[in-house]
Amino acid sequence: MARKPIIAGNWKMNMTRAQAIELVEELKPLVADTKNEVVICVPYTDIDVAVQLCAGTNIKVGAQNVAWAKKGAFTAEISADMLKELGTEYVIIGHSERRQYFGETDASVNARLKTALANDLKPIVCVGETLDQREKNRTKSVIRKQVINGLAGISAEEMLKTIIAYEPVWAIGTGKTATSEQAEETIKFIRGVVAKMFDRKLANKVRIQYGGSMNPKNVKELMAMRNIDGGLIGGASLKANDFSLVVNFDK
Ligand code: PGA
């Protein structure tokens, strides 16, 4: 069951336009001959220039959110049409920072996901438990709920276009990575939930990433796990060399 590895950078709220230009130019030659899929999810203000600079390269550009509504009175939201017109290909949905600081819920994640899919944006849907939930042995029930409710009502065809990112909240930006066994166990569990929602054959085709302090040092071990199909990379995506080493983990 060959699932193509996908390494996606999540720049979060970093990189002005000028800094973005510098980073993309530095990155391009470093990842040019990988067989893995390479995505950078940049701030809205960097999308235009990133798409232009990445044209004709193997780097795809993504956003970090998308509005559920088509247009109208939704101050500060950015619509799928706006993203598509700029050439955006991917979009992160339901990142834990959106859930934690901006009140995103499984319901809003689901609405954004459906809009992304309806507009041919490839979604990366994030799920993950907090430290407190893990310590109380609630990891599986929390993740099951996020997957079932976040992905509710999409078709099998849409499921195959959707990427899931498992990001334990306690591992994000903390330098604490889940062990490869912990990551594998939960990602295998997520695949099982998808199999119950759809079927096993389809679930075996869905790509599931790990995210949370993934870096050049731990990428090989994580990617060696059967169920881990890629990474969503925060901190290490802000330095061209580090990000390229993650992308080129198999070299
Ligand atoms: P990190 O962030 O790699 O800095 O831990 C990952 C993410 O939040 O997507």
Short mmCIF file of C-alpha atoms and ligand atoms in Angstrom, two decimals:
data_model
loop_
_atom_site.label_atom_id
_atom_site.label_comp_id
_atom_site.label_asym_id
_atom_site.label_seq_id
_atom_site.Cartn_x
_atom_site.Cartn_y
_atom_site.Cartn_z
CA MET A 1 0.00 0.00 0.00
CA ALA A 2 2.13 2.87 -1.23
CA ARG A 3 1.18 6.13 0.34
CA LYS A 4 3.37 8.97 -0.90
CA PRO A 5 5.06 10.73 2.02
CA ILE A 6 3.98 14.33 2.46
CA ILE A 7 6.04 16.83 4.40
CA ALA A 8 4.25 20.11 5.04
CA GLY A 9 5.67 23.19 6.70
CA ASN A 10 3.38 25.20 8.93
CA TRP A 11 4.94 28.64 9.17
CA LYS A 12 2.24 29.81 11.62
CA MET A 13 2.43 33.61 12.17
CA ASN A 14 6.00 33.94 10.99
CA MET A 15 7.70 35.44 7.94
CA THR A 16 6.96 38.84 6.49
CA ARG A 17 6.77 38.97 2.72
CA ALA A 18 10.46 39.86 2.42
CA GLN A 19 11.45 37.05 4.78
CA ALA A 20 9.20 34.62 2.89
CA ILE A 21 10.92 35.43 -0.40
CA GLU A 22 14.29 34.73 1.16
CA LEU A 23 13.20 31.45 2.73
CA VAL A 24 11.49 30.10 -0.39
CA GLU A 25 14.45 30.97 -2.62
CA GLU A 26 16.79 29.22 -0.23
CA LEU A 27 14.53 26.19 0.03
CA LYS A 28 13.86 25.57 -3.66
CA PRO A 29 17.18 24.00 -4.66
CA LEU A 30 17.44 22.06 -1.39
CA VAL A 31 14.25 20.06 -1.98
CA ALA A 32 14.28 19.98 -5.77
CA ASP A 33 15.06 16.31 -6.21
CA THR A 34 12.94 14.66 -3.53
CA LYS A 35 10.29 12.11 -4.42
CA ASN A 36 8.24 13.16 -1.41
CA GLU A 37 5.46 15.70 -1.61
CA VAL A 38 6.53 19.11 -0.30
CA VAL A 39 4.08 21.75 0.92
CA ILE A 40 4.55 25.07 2.70
CA CYS A 41 1.54 26.47 4.55
CA VAL A 42 2.28 30.17 4.79
CA PRO A 43 0.49 33.23 6.22
CA TYR A 44 -2.20 34.65 3.94
CA THR A 45 -0.02 37.67 3.16
CA ASP A 46 2.74 35.43 1.79
CA ILE A 47 0.58 33.20 -0.41
CA ASP A 48 0.71 35.31 -3.55
CA VAL A 49 4.48 35.64 -3.62
CA ALA A 50 5.06 32.05 -2.49
CA VAL A 51 2.90 30.69 -5.33
CA GLN A 52 4.75 32.85 -7.84
CA LEU A 53 8.16 31.78 -6.58
CA CYS A 54 7.20 28.09 -6.44
CA ALA A 55 5.67 27.97 -9.93
CA GLY A 56 7.42 25.27 -11.92
CA THR A 57 9.01 23.74 -8.81
CA ASN A 58 7.94 20.75 -6.71
CA ILE A 59 6.89 22.95 -3.77
CA LYS A 60 3.15 23.37 -3.26
CA VAL A 61 1.66 26.23 -1.33
CA GLY A 62 -1.02 26.00 1.33
CA ALA A 63 -2.93 28.31 3.65
CA GLN A 64 -3.44 27.84 7.39
CA ASN A 65 -7.23 28.17 7.45
CA VAL A 66 -10.24 28.84 5.22
CA ALA A 67 -13.65 30.35 5.90
CA TRP A 68 -16.69 28.07 5.78
CA ALA A 69 -18.82 30.75 4.15
CA LYS A 70 -18.52 31.66 0.49
CA LYS A 71 -18.41 35.43 1.03
CA GLY A 72 -19.94 38.27 2.97
CA ALA A 73 -19.94 39.74 6.45
CA PHE A 74 -17.24 37.65 8.11
CA THR A 75 -14.61 40.20 9.12
CA ALA A 76 -11.03 38.91 8.90
CA GLU A 77 -11.97 35.58 7.32
CA ILE A 78 -10.49 34.48 3.98
CA SER A 79 -12.64 32.54 1.53
CA ALA A 80 -11.86 29.52 -0.58
CA ASP A 81 -12.35 31.61 -3.74
CA MET A 82 -9.73 34.08 -2.54
CA LEU A 83 -7.28 31.25 -1.85
CA LYS A 84 -7.96 29.46 -5.13
CA GLU A 85 -7.48 32.59 -7.20
CA LEU A 86 -3.97 32.96 -5.75
CA GLY A 87 -3.10 29.36 -6.63
CA THR A 88 -3.33 27.88 -3.14
CA GLU A 89 -3.42 24.08 -3.24
CA TYR A 90 -3.54 22.93 0.40
CA VAL A 91 -5.14 24.25 3.56
CA ILE A 92 -4.62 23.38 7.23
CA ILE A 93 -7.89 23.05 9.14
CA GLY A 94 -8.44 22.74 12.89
CA HIS A 95 -4.88 23.27 14.07
CA SER A 96 -4.74 23.01 17.86
CA GLU A 97 -3.73 26.68 18.11
CA ARG A 98 -6.97 27.58 16.32
CA ARG A 99 -8.89 25.35 18.72
CA GLN A 100 -7.06 26.69 21.78
CA TYR A 101 -6.94 30.44 21.09
CA PHE A 102 -9.69 31.08 18.56
CA GLY A 103 -12.52 28.84 19.66
CA GLU A 104 -12.46 26.38 16.76
CA THR A 105 -14.60 23.34 17.44
CA ASP A 106 -15.13 20.04 15.66
CA ALA A 107 -18.24 21.63 14.14
CA SER A 108 -16.35 24.62 12.71
CA VAL A 109 -13.59 22.28 11.53
CA ASN A 110 -16.18 20.17 9.74
CA ALA A 111 -17.78 23.22 8.08
CA ARG A 112 -14.38 24.52 6.92
CA LEU A 113 -13.42 21.06 5.67
CA LYS A 114 -16.56 20.79 3.55
CA THR A 115 -15.95 24.21 2.03
CA ALA A 116 -12.33 23.35 1.29
CA LEU A 117 -13.33 20.09 -0.43
CA ALA A 118 -16.13 21.73 -2.40
CA ASN A 119 -13.56 24.18 -3.75
CA ASP A 120 -10.84 21.68 -4.57
CA LEU A 121 -8.50 22.76 -1.81
CA LYS A 122 -6.66 19.81 -0.31
CA PRO A 123 -7.31 19.82 3.44
CA ILE A 124 -4.91 18.87 6.21
CA VAL A 125 -7.17 18.28 9.21
CA CYS A 126 -5.42 18.41 12.58
CA VAL A 127 -6.38 16.35 15.61
CA GLY A 128 -4.58 15.79 18.89
CA GLU A 129 -4.93 15.43 22.64
CA THR A 130 -3.65 17.72 25.40
CA LEU A 131 -1.22 16.55 28.08
CA ASP A 132 -4.01 16.48 30.64
CA GLN A 133 -6.14 14.29 28.36
CA ARG A 134 -3.22 11.92 27.75
CA GLU A 135 -2.44 11.65 31.46
CA LYS A 136 -6.08 10.86 32.19
CA ASN A 137 -5.98 8.10 29.56
CA ARG A 138 -8.44 9.94 27.39
CA THR A 139 -6.29 10.12 24.24
CA LYS A 140 -8.31 7.64 22.21
CA SER A 141 -11.75 8.94 23.16
CA VAL A 142 -10.69 12.54 22.43
CA ILE A 143 -9.15 11.63 19.08
CA ARG A 144 -12.08 9.41 18.09
CA LYS A 145 -14.48 12.29 18.68
CA GLN A 146 -12.33 14.79 16.77
CA VAL A 147 -12.04 12.44 13.78
CA ILE A 148 -15.68 11.35 13.68
CA ASN A 149 -17.11 14.85 14.16
CA GLY A 150 -14.46 16.69 12.17
CA LEU A 151 -14.81 14.41 9.14
CA ALA A 152 -18.57 13.85 9.43
CA GLY A 153 -20.58 13.76 6.24
CA ILE A 154 -17.80 13.71 3.65
CA SER A 155 -17.82 11.17 0.84
CA ALA A 156 -15.29 8.37 0.35
CA GLU A 157 -13.84 10.25 -2.58
CA GLU A 158 -13.42 13.34 -0.41
CA MET A 159 -11.86 11.30 2.38
CA LEU A 160 -9.15 10.18 -0.04
CA LYS A 161 -8.31 13.82 -0.79
CA THR A 162 -8.13 14.67 2.90
CA ILE A 163 -4.94 14.41 4.92
CA ILE A 164 -5.09 13.96 8.67
CA ALA A 165 -2.36 15.37 10.90
CA TYR A 166 -2.00 13.85 14.35
CA GLU A 167 -0.46 16.51 16.55
CA PRO A 168 -0.37 15.84 20.28
CA VAL A 169 -0.80 19.32 21.75
CA TRP A 170 1.88 18.65 24.36
CA ALA A 171 4.46 18.03 21.65
CA ILE A 172 3.87 21.22 19.65
CA GLY A 173 6.64 23.77 19.92
CA THR A 174 7.84 22.20 23.15
CA GLY A 175 10.74 20.16 21.85
CA LYS A 176 8.97 17.12 23.33
CA THR A 177 8.25 14.72 20.50
CA ALA A 178 5.92 11.83 20.95
CA THR A 179 8.04 8.70 20.80
CA SER A 180 7.75 6.99 17.46
CA GLU A 181 5.81 4.22 19.22
CA GLN A 182 3.33 6.69 20.76
CA ALA A 183 2.86 8.43 17.42
CA GLU A 184 2.46 5.13 15.57
CA GLU A 185 -0.02 3.78 18.10
CA THR A 186 -2.30 6.81 17.87
CA ILE A 187 -2.02 7.13 14.10
CA LYS A 188 -2.86 3.45 13.73
CA PHE A 189 -5.85 4.10 15.95
CA ILE A 190 -6.91 7.04 13.73
CA ARG A 191 -6.67 4.78 10.68
CA GLY A 192 -8.94 2.34 12.49
CA VAL A 193 -11.51 5.07 13.14
CA VAL A 194 -11.43 6.02 9.45
CA ALA A 195 -11.86 2.32 8.57
CA LYS A 196 -14.99 2.19 10.75
CA MET A 197 -16.38 5.37 9.15
CA PHE A 198 -15.64 4.15 5.62
CA ASP A 199 -13.87 0.85 5.08
CA ARG A 200 -10.46 -0.71 5.68
CA LYS A 201 -9.38 -0.53 2.07
CA LEU A 202 -10.04 3.18 1.89
CA ALA A 203 -8.46 3.79 5.31
CA ASN A 204 -5.27 2.15 4.08
CA LYS A 205 -5.04 4.78 1.35
CA VAL A 206 -5.53 7.85 3.56
CA ARG A 207 -2.37 9.75 4.40
CA ILE A 208 -1.85 10.55 8.06
CA GLN A 209 0.94 12.85 9.22
CA TYR A 210 2.60 13.26 12.57
CA GLY A 211 3.24 16.77 13.89
CA GLY A 212 4.86 18.10 17.04
CA SER A 213 8.55 18.99 17.27
CA MET A 214 9.39 16.89 14.23
CA ASN A 215 12.90 17.82 13.12
CA PRO A 216 15.95 16.56 11.21
CA LYS A 217 17.00 14.46 14.19
CA ASN A 218 13.81 12.49 14.79
CA VAL A 219 12.24 12.40 11.34
CA LYS A 220 13.84 9.14 10.23
CA GLU A 221 12.63 7.18 13.20
CA LEU A 222 9.10 8.58 12.97
CA MET A 223 8.88 7.99 9.22
CA ALA A 224 10.04 4.40 9.68
CA MET A 225 6.72 3.62 11.35
CA ARG A 226 4.18 1.77 9.22
CA ASN A 227 1.31 4.17 9.63
CA ILE A 228 3.11 7.52 9.61
CA ASP A 229 2.94 9.05 6.14
CA GLY A 230 4.54 12.42 6.65
CA GLY A 231 4.92 15.38 8.92
CA LEU A 232 3.42 18.75 9.70
CA ILE A 233 6.43 20.81 10.66
CA GLY A 234 6.28 24.05 12.63
CA GLY A 235 9.55 25.39 14.06
CA ALA A 236 11.82 23.36 11.80
CA SER A 237 10.04 24.67 8.68
CA LEU A 238 11.30 28.20 9.30
CA LYS A 239 14.90 27.33 8.41
CA ALA A 240 15.50 26.17 4.85
CA ASN A 241 18.23 23.76 5.80
CA ASP A 242 16.31 22.09 8.65
CA PHE A 243 13.14 21.80 6.60
CA SER A 244 15.02 20.34 3.65
CA LEU A 245 16.62 17.73 5.91
CA VAL A 246 13.14 16.69 7.06
CA VAL A 247 11.88 16.58 3.47
CA ASN A 248 14.92 14.53 2.44
CA PHE A 249 14.67 12.13 5.40
CA ASP A 250 14.99 9.16 3.07
CA LYS A 251 18.28 10.23 1.48
P1 PGA B 1 6.25 22.30 15.85
O1 PGA B 1 4.77 22.65 15.32
O2 PGA B 1 6.91 21.49 14.78
O3 PGA B 1 6.89 23.64 16.06
O4 PGA B 1 6.08 21.54 17.12
C1 PGA B 1 4.02 21.70 14.62
C2 PGA B 1 2.66 22.28 14.33
O5 PGA B 1 2.07 22.93 15.21
O6 PGA B 1 2.12 22.10 13.22
#
